[in-house]
mmCIF file with all atom_site columns, C-alpha atoms in Angstrom:
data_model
loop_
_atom_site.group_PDB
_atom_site.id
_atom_site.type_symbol
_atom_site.label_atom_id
_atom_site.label_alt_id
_atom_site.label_comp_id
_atom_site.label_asym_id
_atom_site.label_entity_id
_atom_site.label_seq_id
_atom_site.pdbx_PDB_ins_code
_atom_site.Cartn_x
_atom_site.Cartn_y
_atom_site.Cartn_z
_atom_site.occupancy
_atom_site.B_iso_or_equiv
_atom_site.pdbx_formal_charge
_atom_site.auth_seq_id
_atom_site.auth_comp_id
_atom_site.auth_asym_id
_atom_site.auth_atom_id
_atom_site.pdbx_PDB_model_num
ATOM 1   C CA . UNK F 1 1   ? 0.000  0.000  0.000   1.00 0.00 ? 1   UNK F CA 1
ATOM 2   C CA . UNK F 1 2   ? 1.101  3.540  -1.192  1.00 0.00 ? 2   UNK F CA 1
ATOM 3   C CA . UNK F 1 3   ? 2.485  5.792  1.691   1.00 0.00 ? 3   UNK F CA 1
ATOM 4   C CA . UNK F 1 4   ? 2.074  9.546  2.234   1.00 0.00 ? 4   UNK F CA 1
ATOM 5   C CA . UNK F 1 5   ? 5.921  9.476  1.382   1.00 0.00 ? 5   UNK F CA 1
ATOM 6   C CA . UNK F 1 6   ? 4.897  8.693  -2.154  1.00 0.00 ? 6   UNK F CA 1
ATOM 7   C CA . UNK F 1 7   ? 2.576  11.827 -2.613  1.00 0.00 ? 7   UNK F CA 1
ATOM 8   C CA . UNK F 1 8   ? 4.795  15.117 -3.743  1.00 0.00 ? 8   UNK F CA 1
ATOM 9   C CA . UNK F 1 9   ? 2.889  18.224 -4.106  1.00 0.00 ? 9   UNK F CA 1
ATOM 10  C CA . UNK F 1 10  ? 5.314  20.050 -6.515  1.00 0.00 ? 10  UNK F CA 1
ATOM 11  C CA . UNK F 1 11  ? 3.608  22.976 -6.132  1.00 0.00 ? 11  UNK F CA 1
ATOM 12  C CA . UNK F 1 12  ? 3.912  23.491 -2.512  1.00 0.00 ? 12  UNK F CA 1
ATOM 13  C CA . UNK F 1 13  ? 6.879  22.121 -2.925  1.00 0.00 ? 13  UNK F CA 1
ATOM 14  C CA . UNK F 1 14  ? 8.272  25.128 -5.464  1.00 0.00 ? 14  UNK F CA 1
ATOM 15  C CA . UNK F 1 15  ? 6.685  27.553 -3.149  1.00 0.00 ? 15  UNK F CA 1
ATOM 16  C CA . UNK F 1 16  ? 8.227  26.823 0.137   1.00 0.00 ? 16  UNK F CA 1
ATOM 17  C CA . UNK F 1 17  ? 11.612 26.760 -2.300  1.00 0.00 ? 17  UNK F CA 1
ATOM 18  C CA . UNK F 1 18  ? 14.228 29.680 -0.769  1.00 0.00 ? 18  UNK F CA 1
ATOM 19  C CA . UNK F 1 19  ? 15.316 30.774 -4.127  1.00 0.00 ? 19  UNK F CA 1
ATOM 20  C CA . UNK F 1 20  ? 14.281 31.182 -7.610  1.00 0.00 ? 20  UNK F CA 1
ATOM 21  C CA . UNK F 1 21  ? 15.756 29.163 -10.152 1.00 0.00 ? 21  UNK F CA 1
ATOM 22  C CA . UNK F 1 22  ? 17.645 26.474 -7.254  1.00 0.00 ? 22  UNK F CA 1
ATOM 23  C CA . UNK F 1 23  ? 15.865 23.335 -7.805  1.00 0.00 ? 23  UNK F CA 1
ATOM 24  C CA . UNK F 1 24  ? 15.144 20.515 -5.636  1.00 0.00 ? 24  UNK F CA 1
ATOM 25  C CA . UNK F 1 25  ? 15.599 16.882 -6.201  1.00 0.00 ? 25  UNK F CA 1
ATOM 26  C CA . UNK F 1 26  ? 12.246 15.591 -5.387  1.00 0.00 ? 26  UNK F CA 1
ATOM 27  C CA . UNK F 1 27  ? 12.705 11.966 -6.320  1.00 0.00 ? 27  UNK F CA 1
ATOM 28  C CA . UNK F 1 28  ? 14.980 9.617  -8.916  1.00 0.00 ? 28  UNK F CA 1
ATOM 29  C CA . UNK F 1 29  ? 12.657 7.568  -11.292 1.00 0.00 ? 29  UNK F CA 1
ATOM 30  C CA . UNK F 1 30  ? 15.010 4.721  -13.170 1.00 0.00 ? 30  UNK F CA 1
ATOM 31  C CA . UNK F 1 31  ? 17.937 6.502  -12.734 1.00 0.00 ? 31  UNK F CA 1
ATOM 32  C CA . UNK F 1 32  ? 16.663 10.205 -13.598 1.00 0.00 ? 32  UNK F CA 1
ATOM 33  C CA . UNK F 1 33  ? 15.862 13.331 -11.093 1.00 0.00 ? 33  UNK F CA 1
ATOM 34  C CA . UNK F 1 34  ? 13.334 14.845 -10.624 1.00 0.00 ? 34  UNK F CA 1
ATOM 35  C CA . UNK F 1 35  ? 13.549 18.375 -9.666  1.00 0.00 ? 35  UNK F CA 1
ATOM 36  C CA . UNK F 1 36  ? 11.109 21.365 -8.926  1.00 0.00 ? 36  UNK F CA 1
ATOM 37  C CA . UNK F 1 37  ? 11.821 24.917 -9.592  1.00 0.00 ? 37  UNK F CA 1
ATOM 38  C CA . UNK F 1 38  ? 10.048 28.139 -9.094  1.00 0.00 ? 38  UNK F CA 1
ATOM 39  C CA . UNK F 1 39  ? 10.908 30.489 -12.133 1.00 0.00 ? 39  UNK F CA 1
ATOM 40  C CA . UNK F 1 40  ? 10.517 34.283 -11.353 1.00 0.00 ? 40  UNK F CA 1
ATOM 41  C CA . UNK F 1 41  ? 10.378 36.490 -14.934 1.00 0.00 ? 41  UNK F CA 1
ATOM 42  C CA . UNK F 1 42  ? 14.430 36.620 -15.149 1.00 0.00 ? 42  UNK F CA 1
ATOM 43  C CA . UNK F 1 43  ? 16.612 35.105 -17.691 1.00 0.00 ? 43  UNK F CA 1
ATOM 44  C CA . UNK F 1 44  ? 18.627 32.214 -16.766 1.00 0.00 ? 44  UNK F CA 1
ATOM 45  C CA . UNK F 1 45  ? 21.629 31.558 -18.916 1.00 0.00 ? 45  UNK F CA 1
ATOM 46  C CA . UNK F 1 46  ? 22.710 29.138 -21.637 1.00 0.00 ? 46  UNK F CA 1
ATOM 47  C CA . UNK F 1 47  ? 23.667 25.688 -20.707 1.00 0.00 ? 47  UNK F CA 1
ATOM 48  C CA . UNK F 1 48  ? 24.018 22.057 -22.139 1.00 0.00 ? 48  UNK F CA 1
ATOM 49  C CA . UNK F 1 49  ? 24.403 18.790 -21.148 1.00 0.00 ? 49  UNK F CA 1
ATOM 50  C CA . UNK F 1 50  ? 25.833 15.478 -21.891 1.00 0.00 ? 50  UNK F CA 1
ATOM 51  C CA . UNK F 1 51  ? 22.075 14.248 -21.281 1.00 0.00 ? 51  UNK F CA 1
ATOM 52  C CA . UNK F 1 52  ? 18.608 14.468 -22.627 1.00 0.00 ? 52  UNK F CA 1
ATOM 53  C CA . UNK F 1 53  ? 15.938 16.125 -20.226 1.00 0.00 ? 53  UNK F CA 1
ATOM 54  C CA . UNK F 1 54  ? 12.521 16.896 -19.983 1.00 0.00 ? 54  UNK F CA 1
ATOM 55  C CA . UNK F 1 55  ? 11.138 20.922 -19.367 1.00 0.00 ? 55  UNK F CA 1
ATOM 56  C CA . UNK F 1 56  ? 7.901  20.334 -17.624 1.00 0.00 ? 56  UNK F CA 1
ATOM 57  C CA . UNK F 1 57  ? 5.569  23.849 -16.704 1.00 0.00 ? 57  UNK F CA 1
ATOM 58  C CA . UNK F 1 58  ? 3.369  23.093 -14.191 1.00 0.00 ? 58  UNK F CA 1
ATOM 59  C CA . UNK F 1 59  ? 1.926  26.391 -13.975 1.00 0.00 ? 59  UNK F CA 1
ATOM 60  C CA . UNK F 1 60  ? 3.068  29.769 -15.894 1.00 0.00 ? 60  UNK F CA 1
ATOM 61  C CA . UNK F 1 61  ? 5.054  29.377 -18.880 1.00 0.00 ? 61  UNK F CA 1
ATOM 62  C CA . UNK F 1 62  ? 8.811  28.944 -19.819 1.00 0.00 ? 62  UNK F CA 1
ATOM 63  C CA . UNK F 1 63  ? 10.538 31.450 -22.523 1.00 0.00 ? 63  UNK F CA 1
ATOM 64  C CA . UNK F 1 64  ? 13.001 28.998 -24.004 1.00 0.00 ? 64  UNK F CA 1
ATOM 65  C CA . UNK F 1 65  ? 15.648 29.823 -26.338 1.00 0.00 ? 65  UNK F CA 1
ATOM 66  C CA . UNK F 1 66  ? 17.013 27.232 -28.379 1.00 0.00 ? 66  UNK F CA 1
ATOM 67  C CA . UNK F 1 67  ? 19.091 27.428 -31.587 1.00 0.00 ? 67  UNK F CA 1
ATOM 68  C CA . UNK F 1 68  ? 18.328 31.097 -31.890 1.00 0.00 ? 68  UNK F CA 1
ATOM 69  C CA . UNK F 1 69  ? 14.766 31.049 -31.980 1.00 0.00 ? 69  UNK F CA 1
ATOM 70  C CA . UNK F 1 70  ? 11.837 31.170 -28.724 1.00 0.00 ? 70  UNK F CA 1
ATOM 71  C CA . UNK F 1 71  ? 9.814  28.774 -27.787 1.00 0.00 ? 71  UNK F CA 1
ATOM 72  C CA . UNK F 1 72  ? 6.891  29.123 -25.622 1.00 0.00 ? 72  UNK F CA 1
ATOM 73  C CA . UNK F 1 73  ? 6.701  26.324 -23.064 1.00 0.00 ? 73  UNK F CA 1
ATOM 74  C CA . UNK F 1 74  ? 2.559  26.941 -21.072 1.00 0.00 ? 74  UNK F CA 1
ATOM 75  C CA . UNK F 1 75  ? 1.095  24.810 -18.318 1.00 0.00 ? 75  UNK F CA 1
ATOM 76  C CA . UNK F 1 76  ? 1.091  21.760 -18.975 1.00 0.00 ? 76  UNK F CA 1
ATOM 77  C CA . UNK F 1 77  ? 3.324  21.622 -21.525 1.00 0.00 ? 77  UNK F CA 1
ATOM 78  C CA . UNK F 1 78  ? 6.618  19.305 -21.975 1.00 0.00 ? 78  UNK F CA 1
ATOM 79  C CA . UNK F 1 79  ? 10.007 20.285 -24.202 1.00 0.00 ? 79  UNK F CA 1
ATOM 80  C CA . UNK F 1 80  ? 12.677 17.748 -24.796 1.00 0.00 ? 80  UNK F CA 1
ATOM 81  C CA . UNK F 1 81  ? 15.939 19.262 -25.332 1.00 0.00 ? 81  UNK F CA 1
ATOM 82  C CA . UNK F 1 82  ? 18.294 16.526 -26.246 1.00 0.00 ? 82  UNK F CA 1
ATOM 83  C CA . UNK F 1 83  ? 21.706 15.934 -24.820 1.00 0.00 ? 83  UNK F CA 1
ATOM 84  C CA . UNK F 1 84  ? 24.211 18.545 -26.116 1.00 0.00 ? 84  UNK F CA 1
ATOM 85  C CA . UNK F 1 85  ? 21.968 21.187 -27.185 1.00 0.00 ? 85  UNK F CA 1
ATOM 86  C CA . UNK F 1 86  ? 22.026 24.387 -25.985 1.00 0.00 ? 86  UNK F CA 1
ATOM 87  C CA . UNK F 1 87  ? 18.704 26.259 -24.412 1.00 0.00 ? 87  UNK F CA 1
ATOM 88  C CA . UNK F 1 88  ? 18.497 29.435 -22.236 1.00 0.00 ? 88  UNK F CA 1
ATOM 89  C CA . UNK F 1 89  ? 15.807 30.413 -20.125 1.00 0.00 ? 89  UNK F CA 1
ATOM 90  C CA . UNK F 1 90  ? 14.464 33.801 -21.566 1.00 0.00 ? 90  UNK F CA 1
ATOM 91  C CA . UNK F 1 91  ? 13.644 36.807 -19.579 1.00 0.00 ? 91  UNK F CA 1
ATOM 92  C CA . UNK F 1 92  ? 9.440  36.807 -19.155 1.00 0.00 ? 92  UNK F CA 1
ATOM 93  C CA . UNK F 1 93  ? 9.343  33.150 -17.638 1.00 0.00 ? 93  UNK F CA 1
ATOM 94  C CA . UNK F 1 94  ? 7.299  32.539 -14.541 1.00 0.00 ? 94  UNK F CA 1
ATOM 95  C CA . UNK F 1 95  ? 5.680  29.642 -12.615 1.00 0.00 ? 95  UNK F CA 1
ATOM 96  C CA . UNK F 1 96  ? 6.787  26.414 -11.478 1.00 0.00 ? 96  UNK F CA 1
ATOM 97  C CA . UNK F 1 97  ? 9.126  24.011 -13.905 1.00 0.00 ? 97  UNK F CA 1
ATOM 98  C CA . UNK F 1 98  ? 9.459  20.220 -13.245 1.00 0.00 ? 98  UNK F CA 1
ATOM 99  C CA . UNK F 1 99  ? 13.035 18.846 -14.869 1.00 0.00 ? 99  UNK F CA 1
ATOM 100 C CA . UNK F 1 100 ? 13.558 15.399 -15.754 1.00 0.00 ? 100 UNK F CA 1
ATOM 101 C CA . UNK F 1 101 ? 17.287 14.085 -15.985 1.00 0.00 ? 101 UNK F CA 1
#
């Protein structure tokens, strides 16, 4: 039987968060985090990675930039970026972002 353990309320979770943009590992699901993030309308700077991940909005929407051109990431919506691409967070994005690596 399920504990309470197992139930994550990623909202509340993103809220009680110190920080903008510092996520927290909620959980590892086969071998990938799972982090929460609160986002908070300022830019956050190119990166890559020698992985694939998942951009998850929960609520609000994610500015993405990626290969020069934005992409507009609402609630509810999911963006792949594959390993070794780079994406920037433009400024504008607000809400709470799940990441899957």
């Amino acid at each position: 039987m399920p504990t309470p353990m197992n139930l994550i309320n990623l909202l509340g979770c993103a809220d009680s968060l110190p920080q903008a943009w510092q996520s927290s590992i909620m959980g590892r699901v086969g071998g990938a985090n799972i982090k929460v993030l609160r986002m908070d309308d300022m830019a956050y700077p190119a990166e890559t990675h020698d992985y694939a991940e998942a951009l998850l909005v929960l609520e609000g929407q994610m500015r993405l930039s990626v290969d020069d051109a934005l992409v507009e990431v609402g609630a509810g919506q999911l963006y792949l970026v594959p390993a070794g691409l780079p994406h920037a967070v433009a400024p504008g994005s607000q809400g709470t972002l799940v990441i899957i690596d």
